[in-house]
Amino acid sequence: MNQIKLFIELTRLKKPIGYMLLFWPCAWGLTLAYDFSLSWNNYFFYLILFFLGSVLMRSAGCIVNDILDREFDAKVFRTKDRPIASGKISVKLAIFYSTTLCLLAFLVLINFNLFTIILALGSMPLAFTYPLMKRFTYWPQLFLGITFNYGLILGWTAIKGQIDIIPVLFYLGAIFWTLGYDTIYGFQDIKDDEIIGLKSTSIKFKGNAKKFLFLCYSILLVLFFIGGYLIEFKSIYYFLSILPLMHLFLYQMRVFNLTNPFSCLKAFKSNNVFGLIIFINILISKNF
């Protein structure tokens, strides 16, 4: 029973925000591409597959992250009690867990077309080298955005079997979304990270954090609007986008306090609402 608790802690299964932020772009890409004049059965089937894949790969990613960062985690107040950093789980057992999760994720992946399988496998090096980026660049959040939103492209290719400009625009917008929300998240550890020599956009823009966030979210909105125009969404798409999203962004700017870790986490978690709003908006715009 104790090992199960440690496994859940290791994979962050009690913190769904991680795998939901991985899942939403998949759902966006799938919904953008799907022809809803056909049966909805395949749509829900793929949606479930992407959800399972998100949970499995996020869990595996957390383990790899903790293995690579175990020495740094031990020096950071928020992460010092993580199972690997604290020695409760050995690196060897953690590698076994991660490998098993990846194999299960592969069983999910083979349900898609060959092009999507190849693209997904091609993203694996990005997914597992991301934790190393904070050692070399102030832009690890950019690498996370490239990796975390890759599912948007996969959602599209799962239906279309090819890449087009529309999912690329939404993908680029989603990268700026991640660049914003993970910068907020990074402020929780900024003091410890500076002491031990790690880098992040949180550190790089700590004097202009809200301006940087505003820029990221503005680019996101513009790219999503251009994508909506190219896919010929009606005016309801823009109405359902701009009002709730402006409210969400203003909420984040109001709540976010870079000196208060709790406020950073609160602002970060609100992005799950953003993901849900965009998903519902695309679903409505595709069917009405």
Short mmCIF file of N, CA and C in Angstrom, two decimals, residues 195-254:
data_model
loop_
_atom_site.label_atom_id
_atom_site.label_comp_id
_atom_site.label_asym_id
_atom_site.label_seq_id
_atom_site.Cartn_x
_atom_site.Cartn_y
_atom_site.Cartn_z
N ILE A 195 19.53 30.43 -6.46
CA ILE A 195 20.61 30.03 -5.56
C ILE A 195 21.41 28.86 -6.14
N ILE A 196 20.68 27.87 -6.70
CA ILE A 196 21.37 26.67 -7.20
C ILE A 196 21.77 26.79 -8.67
N GLY A 197 21.48 27.92 -9.30
CA GLY A 197 21.98 28.19 -10.65
C GLY A 197 21.14 27.70 -11.80
N LEU A 198 19.84 27.41 -11.56
CA LEU A 198 18.96 27.01 -12.65
C LEU A 198 18.39 28.24 -13.35
N LYS A 199 17.93 28.05 -14.59
CA LYS A 199 17.45 29.16 -15.40
C LYS A 199 15.99 28.95 -15.76
N SER A 200 15.28 30.06 -16.03
CA SER A 200 13.88 29.99 -16.45
C SER A 200 13.44 31.37 -16.95
N THR A 201 12.31 31.41 -17.65
CA THR A 201 11.75 32.70 -18.05
C THR A 201 11.27 33.48 -16.83
N SER A 202 10.94 32.77 -15.75
CA SER A 202 10.54 33.43 -14.51
C SER A 202 11.67 34.31 -14.00
N ILE A 203 12.89 33.78 -14.06
CA ILE A 203 14.07 34.53 -13.62
C ILE A 203 14.41 35.63 -14.63
N LYS A 204 14.36 35.29 -15.91
CA LYS A 204 14.73 36.24 -16.96
C LYS A 204 13.83 37.47 -16.96
N PHE A 205 12.54 37.27 -16.72
CA PHE A 205 11.58 38.37 -16.81
C PHE A 205 11.00 38.76 -15.45
N LYS A 206 11.72 38.48 -14.38
CA LYS A 206 11.15 38.73 -13.05
C LYS A 206 10.85 40.21 -12.81
N GLY A 207 11.53 41.09 -13.52
CA GLY A 207 11.25 42.52 -13.36
C GLY A 207 10.13 43.02 -14.24
N ASN A 208 9.74 42.20 -15.24
CA ASN A 208 8.66 42.59 -16.17
C ASN A 208 7.72 41.42 -16.42
N ALA A 209 7.41 40.70 -15.37
CA ALA A 209 6.65 39.45 -15.50
C ALA A 209 5.28 39.66 -16.15
N LYS A 210 4.53 40.64 -15.67
CA LYS A 210 3.17 40.82 -16.18
C LYS A 210 3.17 41.32 -17.62
N LYS A 211 4.15 42.13 -17.99
CA LYS A 211 4.26 42.56 -19.39
C LYS A 211 4.55 41.37 -20.29
N PHE A 212 5.43 40.48 -19.82
CA PHE A 212 5.77 39.29 -20.59
C PHE A 212 4.54 38.40 -20.75
N LEU A 213 3.78 38.21 -19.68
CA LEU A 213 2.57 37.38 -19.74
C LEU A 213 1.54 37.99 -20.69
N PHE A 214 1.39 39.30 -20.61
CA PHE A 214 0.44 39.98 -21.50
C PHE A 214 0.83 39.78 -22.96
N LEU A 215 2.13 39.86 -23.25
CA LEU A 215 2.61 39.65 -24.62
C LEU A 215 2.32 38.22 -25.08
N CYS A 216 2.63 37.23 -24.22
CA CYS A 216 2.38 35.82 -24.57
C CYS A 216 0.92 35.57 -24.86
N TYR A 217 0.05 36.04 -23.98
CA TYR A 217 -1.37 35.78 -24.13
C TYR A 217 -1.98 36.57 -25.30
N SER A 218 -1.41 37.73 -25.61
CA SER A 218 -1.89 38.50 -26.76
C SER A 218 -1.57 37.77 -28.06
N ILE A 219 -0.35 37.25 -28.16
CA ILE A 219 0.05 36.49 -29.36
C ILE A 219 -0.81 35.24 -29.49
N LEU A 220 -1.07 34.57 -28.37
CA LEU A 220 -1.96 33.40 -28.36
C LEU A 220 -3.31 33.75 -28.95
N LEU A 221 -3.91 34.83 -28.49
CA LEU A 221 -5.24 35.22 -28.95
C LEU A 221 -5.25 35.55 -30.44
N VAL A 222 -4.23 36.27 -30.91
CA VAL A 222 -4.13 36.63 -32.32
C VAL A 222 -4.02 35.38 -33.20
N LEU A 223 -3.16 34.45 -32.81
CA LEU A 223 -2.97 33.23 -33.60
C LEU A 223 -4.22 32.36 -33.62
N PHE A 224 -4.92 32.29 -32.49
CA PHE A 224 -6.17 31.53 -32.44
C PHE A 224 -7.24 32.19 -33.30
N PHE A 225 -7.24 33.51 -33.36
CA PHE A 225 -8.21 34.21 -34.20
C PHE A 225 -7.91 33.98 -35.68
N ILE A 226 -6.63 34.03 -36.06
CA ILE A 226 -6.25 33.78 -37.45
C ILE A 226 -6.61 32.35 -37.84
N GLY A 227 -6.33 31.41 -36.93
CA GLY A 227 -6.69 30.02 -37.19
C GLY A 227 -8.19 29.85 -37.36
N GLY A 228 -8.97 30.52 -36.52
CA GLY A 228 -10.43 30.47 -36.64
C GLY A 228 -10.92 31.05 -37.94
N TYR A 229 -10.26 32.10 -38.41
CA TYR A 229 -10.63 32.73 -39.68
C TYR A 229 -10.36 31.78 -40.85
N LEU A 230 -9.20 31.13 -40.83
CA LEU A 230 -8.83 30.23 -41.93
C LEU A 230 -9.72 29.00 -41.98
N ILE A 231 -10.20 28.56 -40.83
CA ILE A 231 -11.08 27.39 -40.82
C ILE A 231 -12.54 27.79 -41.05
N GLU A 232 -12.74 29.12 -41.19
CA GLU A 232 -14.05 29.71 -41.52
C GLU A 232 -15.08 29.52 -40.42
N PHE A 233 -14.63 29.72 -39.18
CA PHE A 233 -15.56 29.73 -38.07
C PHE A 233 -16.44 30.97 -38.14
N LYS A 234 -17.66 30.83 -37.66
CA LYS A 234 -18.58 31.96 -37.64
C LYS A 234 -18.29 32.86 -36.45
N SER A 235 -19.02 33.96 -36.36
CA SER A 235 -18.75 34.99 -35.35
C SER A 235 -18.88 34.46 -33.92
N ILE A 236 -19.66 33.39 -33.74
CA ILE A 236 -19.83 32.84 -32.39
C ILE A 236 -18.49 32.39 -31.80
N TYR A 237 -17.58 31.94 -32.66
CA TYR A 237 -16.26 31.52 -32.20
C TYR A 237 -15.51 32.67 -31.53
N TYR A 238 -15.54 33.82 -32.15
CA TYR A 238 -14.81 34.98 -31.62
C TYR A 238 -15.48 35.50 -30.35
N PHE A 239 -16.80 35.47 -30.34
CA PHE A 239 -17.54 35.92 -29.15
C PHE A 239 -17.24 35.01 -27.97
N LEU A 240 -17.26 33.70 -28.22
CA LEU A 240 -17.01 32.74 -27.14
C LEU A 240 -15.53 32.67 -26.75
N SER A 241 -14.68 33.26 -27.58
CA SER A 241 -13.25 33.29 -27.26
C SER A 241 -12.87 34.52 -26.45
N ILE A 242 -13.18 35.69 -27.01
CA ILE A 242 -12.58 36.90 -26.47
C ILE A 242 -13.11 37.29 -25.09
N LEU A 243 -14.41 37.14 -24.85
CA LEU A 243 -14.94 37.57 -23.56
C LEU A 243 -14.45 36.71 -22.39
N PRO A 244 -14.68 35.38 -22.43
CA PRO A 244 -14.20 34.57 -21.30
C PRO A 244 -12.68 34.54 -21.18
N LEU A 245 -11.97 34.60 -22.32
CA LEU A 245 -10.52 34.54 -22.26
C LEU A 245 -9.93 35.83 -21.71
N MET A 246 -10.51 36.96 -22.09
CA MET A 246 -10.06 38.23 -21.51
C MET A 246 -10.30 38.24 -20.01
N HIS A 247 -11.46 37.68 -19.60
CA HIS A 247 -11.77 37.59 -18.17
C HIS A 247 -10.73 36.72 -17.46
N LEU A 248 -10.40 35.58 -18.10
CA LEU A 248 -9.44 34.66 -17.49
C LEU A 248 -8.05 35.31 -17.38
N PHE A 249 -7.64 35.98 -18.43
CA PHE A 249 -6.32 36.63 -18.41
C PHE A 249 -6.27 37.73 -17.37
N LEU A 250 -7.35 38.52 -17.30
CA LEU A 250 -7.40 39.59 -16.31
C LEU A 250 -7.40 39.01 -14.90
N TYR A 251 -8.08 37.87 -14.74
CA TYR A 251 -8.08 37.19 -13.44
C TYR A 251 -6.67 36.76 -13.07
N GLN A 252 -5.95 36.18 -14.03
CA GLN A 252 -4.58 35.74 -13.75
C GLN A 252 -3.69 36.93 -13.39
N MET A 253 -3.83 38.02 -14.13
CA MET A 253 -3.00 39.19 -13.86
C MET A 253 -3.29 39.77 -12.48
N ARG A 254 -4.56 39.66 -12.07
CA ARG A 254 -4.94 40.20 -10.76
C ARG A 254 -4.48 39.29 -9.63
#
